[in-house]
Backbone as JSON Lines, residues from 0, in Angstrom:
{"i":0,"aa":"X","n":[62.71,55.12,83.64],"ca":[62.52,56.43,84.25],"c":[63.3,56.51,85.56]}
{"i":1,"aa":"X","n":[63.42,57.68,86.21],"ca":[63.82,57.9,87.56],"c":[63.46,56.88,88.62]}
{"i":2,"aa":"X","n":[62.2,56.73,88.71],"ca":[61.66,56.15,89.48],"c":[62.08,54.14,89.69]}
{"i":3,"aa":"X","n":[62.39,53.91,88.8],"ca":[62.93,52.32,88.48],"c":[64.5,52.65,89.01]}
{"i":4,"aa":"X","n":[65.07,53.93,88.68],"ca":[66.49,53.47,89.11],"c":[66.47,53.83,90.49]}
{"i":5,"aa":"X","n":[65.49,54.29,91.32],"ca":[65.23,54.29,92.75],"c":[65.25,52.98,93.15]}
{"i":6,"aa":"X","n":[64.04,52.36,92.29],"ca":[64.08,51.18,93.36],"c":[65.2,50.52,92.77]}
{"i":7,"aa":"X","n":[65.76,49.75,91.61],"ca":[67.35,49.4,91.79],"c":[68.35,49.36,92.63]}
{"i":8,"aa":"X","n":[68.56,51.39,93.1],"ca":[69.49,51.06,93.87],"c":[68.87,51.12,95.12]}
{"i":9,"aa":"X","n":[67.77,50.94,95.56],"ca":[67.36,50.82,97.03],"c":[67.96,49.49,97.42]}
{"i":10,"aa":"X","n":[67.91,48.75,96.87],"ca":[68.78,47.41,97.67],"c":[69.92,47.65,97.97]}
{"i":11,"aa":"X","n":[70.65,47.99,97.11],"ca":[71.9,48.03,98.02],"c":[72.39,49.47,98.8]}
{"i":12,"aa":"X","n":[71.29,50.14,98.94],"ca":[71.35,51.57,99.52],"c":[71.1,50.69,101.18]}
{"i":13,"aa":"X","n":[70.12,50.15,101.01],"ca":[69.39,49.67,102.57],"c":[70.4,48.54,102.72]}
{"i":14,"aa":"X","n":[71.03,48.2,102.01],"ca":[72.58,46.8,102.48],"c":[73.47,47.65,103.22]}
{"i":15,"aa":"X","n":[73.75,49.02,102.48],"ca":[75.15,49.93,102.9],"c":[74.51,50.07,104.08]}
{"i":16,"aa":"X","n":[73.27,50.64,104.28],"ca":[72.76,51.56,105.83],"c":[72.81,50.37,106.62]}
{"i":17,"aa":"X","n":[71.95,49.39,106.47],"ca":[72.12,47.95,107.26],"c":[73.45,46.98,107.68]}
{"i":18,"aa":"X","n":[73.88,46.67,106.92],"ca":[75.27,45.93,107.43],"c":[76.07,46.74,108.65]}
{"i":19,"aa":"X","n":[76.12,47.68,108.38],"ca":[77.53,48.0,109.84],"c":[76.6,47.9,111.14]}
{"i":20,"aa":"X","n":[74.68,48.21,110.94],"ca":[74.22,48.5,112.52],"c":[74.41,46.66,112.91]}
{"i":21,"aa":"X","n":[73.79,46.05,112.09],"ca":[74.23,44.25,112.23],"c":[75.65,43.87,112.48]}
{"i":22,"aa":"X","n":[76.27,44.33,111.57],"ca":[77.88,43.81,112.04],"c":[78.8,44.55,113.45]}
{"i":23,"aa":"X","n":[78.13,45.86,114.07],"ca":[78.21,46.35,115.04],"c":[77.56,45.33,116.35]}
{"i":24,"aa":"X","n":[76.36,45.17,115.89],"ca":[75.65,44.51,117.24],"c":[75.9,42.92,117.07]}
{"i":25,"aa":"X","n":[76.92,42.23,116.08],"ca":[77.79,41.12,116.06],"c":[78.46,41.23,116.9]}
{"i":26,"aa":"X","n":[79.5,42.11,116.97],"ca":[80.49,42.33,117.46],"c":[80.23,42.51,119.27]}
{"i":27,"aa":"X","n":[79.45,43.06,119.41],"ca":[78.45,43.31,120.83],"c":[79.15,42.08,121.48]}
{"i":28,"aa":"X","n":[79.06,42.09,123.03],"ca":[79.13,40.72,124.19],"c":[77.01,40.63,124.37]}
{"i":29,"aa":"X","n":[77.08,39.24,124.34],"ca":[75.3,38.47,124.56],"c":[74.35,39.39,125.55]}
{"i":30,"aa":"X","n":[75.32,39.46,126.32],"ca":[74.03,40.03,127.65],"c":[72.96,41.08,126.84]}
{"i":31,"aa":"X","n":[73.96,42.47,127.16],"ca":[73.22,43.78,126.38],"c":[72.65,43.53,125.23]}
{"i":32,"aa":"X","n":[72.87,42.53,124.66],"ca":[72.59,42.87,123.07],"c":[71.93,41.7,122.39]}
{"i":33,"aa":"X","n":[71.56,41.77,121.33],"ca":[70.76,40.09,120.95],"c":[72.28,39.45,120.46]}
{"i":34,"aa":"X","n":[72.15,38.01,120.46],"ca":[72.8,37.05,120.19],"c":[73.27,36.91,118.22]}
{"i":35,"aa":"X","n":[74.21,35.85,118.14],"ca":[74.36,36.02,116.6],"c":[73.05,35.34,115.97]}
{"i":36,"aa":"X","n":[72.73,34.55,116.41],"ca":[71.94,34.01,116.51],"c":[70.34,34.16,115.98]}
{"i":37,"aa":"X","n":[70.22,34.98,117.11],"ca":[68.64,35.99,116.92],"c":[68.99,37.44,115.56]}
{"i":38,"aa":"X","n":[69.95,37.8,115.72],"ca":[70.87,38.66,114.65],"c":[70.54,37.73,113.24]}
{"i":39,"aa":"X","n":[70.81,36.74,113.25],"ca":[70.56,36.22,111.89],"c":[69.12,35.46,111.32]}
{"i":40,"aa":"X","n":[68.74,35.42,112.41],"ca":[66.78,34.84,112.47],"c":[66.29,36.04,112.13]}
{"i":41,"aa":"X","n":[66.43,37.17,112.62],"ca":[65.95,39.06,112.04],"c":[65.81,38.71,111.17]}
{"i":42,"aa":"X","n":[67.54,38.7,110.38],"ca":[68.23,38.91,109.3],"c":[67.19,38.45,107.72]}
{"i":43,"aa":"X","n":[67.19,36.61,107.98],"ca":[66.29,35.63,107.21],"c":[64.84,36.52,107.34]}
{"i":44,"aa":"X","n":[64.03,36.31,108.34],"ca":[62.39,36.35,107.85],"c":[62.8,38.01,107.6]}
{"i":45,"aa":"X","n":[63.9,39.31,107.86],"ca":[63.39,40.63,107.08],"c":[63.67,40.2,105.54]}
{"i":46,"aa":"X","n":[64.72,39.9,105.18],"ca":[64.9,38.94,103.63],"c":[63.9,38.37,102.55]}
{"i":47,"aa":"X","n":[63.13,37.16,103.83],"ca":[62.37,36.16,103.04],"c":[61.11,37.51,103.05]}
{"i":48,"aa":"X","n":[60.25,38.14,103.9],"ca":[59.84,39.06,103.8],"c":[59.37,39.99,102.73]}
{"i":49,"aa":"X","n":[60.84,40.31,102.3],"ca":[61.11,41.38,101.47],"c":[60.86,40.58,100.13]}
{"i":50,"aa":"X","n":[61.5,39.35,99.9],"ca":[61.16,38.76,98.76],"c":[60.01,38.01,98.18]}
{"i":51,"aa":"X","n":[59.08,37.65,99.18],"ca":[57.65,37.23,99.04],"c":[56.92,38.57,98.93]}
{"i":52,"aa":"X","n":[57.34,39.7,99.55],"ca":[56.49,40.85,99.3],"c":[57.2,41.46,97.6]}
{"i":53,"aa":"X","n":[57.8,41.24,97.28],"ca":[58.43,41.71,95.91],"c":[57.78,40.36,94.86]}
{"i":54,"aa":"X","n":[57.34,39.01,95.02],"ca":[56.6,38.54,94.64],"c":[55.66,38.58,94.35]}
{"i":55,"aa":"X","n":[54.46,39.17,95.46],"ca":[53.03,39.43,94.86],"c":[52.96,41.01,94.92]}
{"i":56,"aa":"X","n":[53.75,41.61,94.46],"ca":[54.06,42.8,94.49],"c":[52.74,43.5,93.34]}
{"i":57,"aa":"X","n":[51.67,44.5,93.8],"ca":[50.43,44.88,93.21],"c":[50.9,46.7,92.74]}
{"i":58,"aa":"X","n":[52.04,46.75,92.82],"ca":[52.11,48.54,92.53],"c":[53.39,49.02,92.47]}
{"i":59,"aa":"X","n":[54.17,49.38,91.64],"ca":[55.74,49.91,92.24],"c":[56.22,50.42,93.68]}
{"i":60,"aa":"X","n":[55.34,51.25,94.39],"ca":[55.38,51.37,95.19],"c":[55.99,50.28,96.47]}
{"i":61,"aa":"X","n":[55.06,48.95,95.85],"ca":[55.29,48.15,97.02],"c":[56.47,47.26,96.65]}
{"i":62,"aa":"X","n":[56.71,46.89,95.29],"ca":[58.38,46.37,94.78],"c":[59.53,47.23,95.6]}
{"i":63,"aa":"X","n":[59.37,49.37,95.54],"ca":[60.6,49.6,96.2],"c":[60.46,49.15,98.03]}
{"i":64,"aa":"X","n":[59.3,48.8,98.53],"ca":[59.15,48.71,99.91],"c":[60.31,47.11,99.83]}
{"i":65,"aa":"X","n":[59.54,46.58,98.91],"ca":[60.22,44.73,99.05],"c":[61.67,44.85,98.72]}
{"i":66,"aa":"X","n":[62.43,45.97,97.65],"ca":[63.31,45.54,97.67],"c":[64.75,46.46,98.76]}
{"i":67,"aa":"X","n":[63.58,47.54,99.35],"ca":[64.42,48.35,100.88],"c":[64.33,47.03,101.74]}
{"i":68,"aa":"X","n":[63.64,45.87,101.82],"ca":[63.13,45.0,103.01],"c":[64.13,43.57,102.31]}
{"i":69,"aa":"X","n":[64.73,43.84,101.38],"ca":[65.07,43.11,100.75],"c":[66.41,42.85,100.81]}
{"i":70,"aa":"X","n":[67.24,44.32,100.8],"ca":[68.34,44.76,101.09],"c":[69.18,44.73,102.52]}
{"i":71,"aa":"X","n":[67.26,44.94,103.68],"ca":[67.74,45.23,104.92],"c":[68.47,43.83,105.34]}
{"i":72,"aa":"X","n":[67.52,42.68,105.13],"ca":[67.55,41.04,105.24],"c":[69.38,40.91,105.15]}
């Protein structure tokens, strides 16, 4: 149905929206901005996150949350 090819392409909908604000605030100098560092510690637990919540996942609802959280990672 409709609703399955939502969540499908929500991953890589929330990759397209996500990657440039991350690869923007890469590009950033340390002071103003978080480090690559802390940028990629986000990155992992929004990921691992998204994929333990798409694991015990109890409703479609909460699969498209895991795999927008999934995408963001």
């Amino acid at each position: 149905t409709l609703f399955y090819g939502i969540i499908l392409s929500s991953f890589s909908a929330s990759l397209m929206i996500s990657s440039p604000i991350f690869g923007f605030l890469v590009d950033k100098p340390s002071p103003p901005y978080p480090s690559m560092k802390v940028l990629i510690m986000i990155g992992l637990v929004i990921s691992a996150s998204g994929h333990f919540l798409y694991f015990i996942a109890w409703d479609t609802w909460v699969v498209l949350i895991a795999r927008i959280l999934g995408g963001t990672g």
